[in-house]
Amino acid sequence: MLASRIESLGAPSERLFELFVLTHIDADHINGVLPLFANPSLNVRFEDIWFNGWHQVSQFLSVKQGEDFSKLLEDPARSLPWNLAVTPKGEKYPAPIVLPSDNPPPTFELPGGLRLTLLSPGADQLKRLGREWRQVLLQLEPGKAMLGRRRPPAPVTDFAKFDLEALARSPVTKDMSVANGSSIALLAEFDEHAILLTGDAHAEVLVNSIKAVQRARGLENEKLKLDALKLSHHGSANATTVELLALLDCQRYLVSSNGNIFYHPDREAMARVILNGGKRPTLYFNYRSPLNELWDAPALRARYDYHTEYPADGQAGLRVVL
Ligand SMILES: [Zn+2]
């Protein structure tokens, strides 16, 4: 899908991007990237690539091991840029994309004017990834990843008994996924517009970073104004907390998932967004699935006063104008 989007950009000279971010090494994020980069006919170029591979993670430890995307980025024949934004000239290995321990989240301004503020990962999350690198790589095997497969939620037959408040209140279990925690999450701002791109980052890391950003900006008691929030971890229950939503002034919520395998987005997350996501929030889905179609039910939309957007029939993805 990405390849055809890039091809539609026309002349190869237009296929130059300021930045490519691979948030973390989970299969659902990295699997599409390897064939994309292996396709030379696309003529796509990037001025920088942000990715925390083994060397970035292992400087929190003292072990050595490589893996595919790191190898590809290190291939001298391709001379790809890698974490240039944070690496001092002359360093042997690119530095990690990581939050500083004692300073506010850093902001990077791209030449075209896009400002990116790093909200995840912290050193703790990368340290954990370093410690469990082998284990995490094993979990990348699809067969093993399927072990975490859950049951699909039961269809809703009676909307009068569908208790959104109870779903929103349900206790949040901590996301124990080491790979998710290592996600690069970015607050992207351009002109007066802002979007939070969370990858699969942990809710508590986002909460701490957003508070630190607002403190550094002298807006400690104000909500962070966003035009859109891409829900973390495909709208899973533990990634979208009431505490996180309370820090945001936002009306657009983006769900990136076809619902396969893990049945995302979770109903708890959607319930929290509908009830705690500001006045008349809109839920945007990049797929229409038998599971997420639930949120389009007129009975629910009327009762809770929110909007939904799905891709047009036969179309892949949707464009959100901020
Ligand atoms: Zn994911």
Coordinates of N, CA, C and O in Angstrom, one line a residue, residues 162 164 227-231 235 240 245 250-256 265-288 291-297 300-301 304-311 318-320:
F162 N -25.9 -1.7 26.6 CA -24.4 -1.6 26.3 C -23.9 -0.4 27.2 O -24.2 0.7 27.0
L164 N -21.4 1.9 28.3 CA -20.2 2.6 27.9 C -19.4 3.1 29.2 O -18.2 3.1 29.2
D227 N -4.8 18.6 17.2 CA -5.8 18.5 16.1 C -6.2 17.0 16.0 O -7.2 16.7 15.5
A228 N -5.3 16.1 16.3 CA -5.6 14.7 16.3 C -4.6 13.9 17.2 O -3.5 14.2 17.3
L229 N -5.2 12.8 17.7 CA -4.4 11.9 18.5 C -4.5 10.5 17.7 O -5.6 10.0 17.6
K230 N -3.3 10.0 17.3 CA -3.3 8.6 16.8 C -3.3 7.7 18.0 O -2.3 7.7 18.8
L231 N -4.3 7.0 18.3 CA -4.4 6.2 19.6 C -3.2 5.2 19.6 O -2.9 4.5 18.6
G235 N -5.3 1.3 19.6 CA -6.6 1.5 20.4 C -6.7 0.4 21.4 O -7.9 0.0 21.7
T240 N -4.9 3.7 26.1 CA -5.7 4.9 26.2 C -6.4 5.0 27.5 O -7.4 4.4 27.7
L245 N -6.1 11.1 28.4 CA -7.1 11.9 27.7 C -7.3 13.2 28.5 O -7.5 14.3 27.8
C250 N -8.5 17.8 22.5 CA -8.5 17.1 21.1 C -9.9 16.6 20.8 O -10.6 16.2 21.6
Q251 N -10.2 16.7 19.5 CA -11.5 16.2 19.0 C -11.4 15.1 18.0 O -12.4 14.4 17.7
R252 N -10.2 14.8 17.5 CA -10.0 13.8 16.4 C -9.2 12.6 17.0 O -8.1 12.9 17.4
Y253 N -9.7 11.4 16.9 CA -9.0 10.3 17.4 C -8.9 9.2 16.3 O -9.9 8.8 15.7
L254 N -7.6 8.9 16.0 CA -7.4 8.0 14.9 C -7.0 6.6 15.3 O -6.2 6.4 16.2
V255 N -7.7 5.6 14.7 CA -7.5 4.2 15.1 C -6.8 3.6 13.8 O -7.4 3.5 12.8
S256 N -5.6 3.0 14.0 CA -4.9 2.4 12.9 C -4.9 0.9 13.2 O -4.0 0.4 13.9
P265 N -9.7 -1.9 17.6 CA -9.5 -1.3 18.9 C -10.3 -2.0 20.0 O -11.4 -2.5 19.7
D266 N -9.9 -1.9 21.2 CA -10.6 -2.4 22.4 C -11.8 -1.5 22.7 O -11.7 -0.3 22.6
R267 N -12.9 -2.1 23.1 CA -14.1 -1.3 23.5 C -13.8 -0.3 24.6 O -14.4 0.8 24.7
E268 N -12.9 -0.7 25.6 CA -12.7 0.1 26.7 C -12.0 1.5 26.2 O -12.4 2.5 26.7
A269 N -11.1 1.3 25.3 CA -10.4 2.5 24.8 C -11.4 3.5 24.1 O -11.4 4.7 24.2
M270 N -12.3 2.9 23.2 CA -13.2 3.7 22.5 C -14.2 4.4 23.5 O -14.6 5.5 23.3
A271 N -14.6 3.6 24.5 CA -15.5 4.2 25.5 C -14.9 5.4 26.2 O -15.5 6.4 26.4
R272 N -13.6 5.2 26.5 CA -12.9 6.4 27.2 C -12.8 7.6 26.3 O -13.0 8.7 26.8
V273 N -12.5 7.3 25.0 CA -12.5 8.5 24.1 C -13.8 9.1 24.0 O -13.9 10.4 24.0
I274 N -14.9 8.3 23.8 CA -16.2 8.9 23.6 C -16.6 9.7 24.9 O -17.2 10.8 24.7
L275 N -16.3 9.2 26.0 CA -16.7 9.9 27.3 C -15.8 10.9 27.8 O -16.2 11.9 28.4
N276 N -14.5 10.8 27.5 CA -13.5 11.7 28.0 C -12.7 12.4 27.0 O -11.7 13.1 27.3
G277 N -13.1 12.3 25.7 CA -12.3 12.9 24.6 C -12.8 14.2 24.2 O -12.7 14.5 23.0
G278 N -13.4 15.0 25.1 CA -13.8 16.3 24.7 C -15.2 16.3 24.1 O -15.8 15.3 24.0
K279 N -15.6 17.5 23.7 CA -17.0 17.7 23.2 C -17.1 17.1 21.8 O -16.2 17.5 20.9
R280 N -18.0 16.3 21.5 CA -18.3 15.8 20.2 C -17.0 15.2 19.5 O -16.6 15.8 18.4
P281 N -16.4 14.3 20.1 CA -15.2 13.7 19.4 C -15.5 13.0 18.2 O -16.6 12.5 18.0
T282 N -14.6 12.9 17.2 CA -14.7 12.1 16.0 C -13.7 10.9 16.1 O -12.6 11.1 16.3
L283 N -14.2 9.7 15.8 CA -13.4 8.5 15.7 C -13.1 8.3 14.3 O -14.0 8.2 13.5
Y284 N -11.8 8.2 13.9 CA -11.5 7.9 12.5 C -10.9 6.5 12.5 O -10.0 6.2 13.2
F285 N -11.4 5.7 11.6 CA -10.9 4.3 11.4 C -10.3 4.2 10.0 O -10.9 4.5 9.0
N286 N -9.1 3.6 9.9 CA -8.5 3.4 8.6 C -8.9 2.1 7.9 O -8.6 1.9 6.7
Y287 N -9.7 1.3 8.6 CA -10.4 0.2 8.0 C -11.9 0.2 8.5 O -12.1 0.7 9.6
R288 N -12.8 -0.4 7.7 CA -14.1 -0.7 8.3 C -14.0 -2.2 8.5 O -13.8 -3.0 7.6
L291 N -15.8 -5.6 13.5 CA -15.7 -5.2 14.9 C -15.8 -3.7 15.1 O -16.6 -3.3 16.0
N292 N -15.1 -2.9 14.3 CA -15.2 -1.5 14.6 C -16.4 -0.8 14.1 O -16.7 0.3 14.4
E293 N -17.2 -1.6 13.3 CA -18.4 -1.1 12.8 C -19.4 -0.8 13.9 O -20.3 0.1 13.7
L294 N -19.2 -1.4 15.0 CA -20.1 -1.2 16.2 C -20.2 0.3 16.5 O -21.3 0.7 16.8
W295 N -19.1 1.0 16.3 CA -19.1 2.4 16.8 C -19.9 3.3 15.8 O -20.1 4.5 16.1
D296 N -20.3 2.8 14.7 CA -21.1 3.6 13.7 C -22.6 3.4 14.0 O -23.4 4.1 13.3
A297 N -22.9 2.6 15.0 CA -24.4 2.4 15.3 C -25.1 3.7 15.6 O -24.6 4.4 16.5
L300 N -25.8 4.5 19.3 CA -24.7 4.9 20.1 C -24.3 6.4 19.8 O -24.1 7.2 20.7
R301 N -24.2 6.7 18.6 CA -23.8 8.0 18.2 C -24.7 9.1 18.7 O -24.3 10.1 19.1
Y304 N -24.5 9.3 22.7 CA -23.2 9.8 23.3 C -22.7 11.0 22.5 O -21.6 11.5 22.9
D305 N -23.3 11.4 21.5 CA -23.0 12.6 20.7 C -21.5 12.6 20.3 O -20.7 13.4 20.7
Y306 N -21.2 11.7 19.4 CA -19.8 11.7 18.8 C -20.0 11.3 17.3 O -21.1 10.9 16.9
H307 N -18.9 11.5 16.5 CA -19.0 11.2 15.1 C -18.0 10.1 14.8 O -17.1 9.8 15.5
T308 N -18.2 9.5 13.6 CA -17.3 8.4 13.1 C -17.0 8.7 11.7 O -17.8 9.3 10.9
E309 N -15.8 8.3 11.3 CA -15.4 8.4 9.9 C -14.7 7.0 9.5 O -13.8 6.6 10.2
Y310 N -15.1 6.5 8.4 CA -14.6 5.2 7.9 C -14.1 5.5 6.4 O -14.6 6.4 5.8
P311 N -13.2 4.6 5.9 CA -12.9 4.7 4.5 C -14.1 4.5 3.6 O -15.0 3.8 4.0
L318 N -8.0 6.4 4.9 CA -8.7 7.7 4.8 C -7.8 8.8 5.0 O -6.8 8.8 5.7
R319 N -8.2 10.0 4.4 CA -7.4 11.2 4.6 C -8.1 12.1 5.6 O -9.3 12.3 5.5
V320 N -7.3 12.5 6.6 CA -7.9 13.4 7.6 C -7.3 14.8 7.5 O -6.0 14.9 7.6

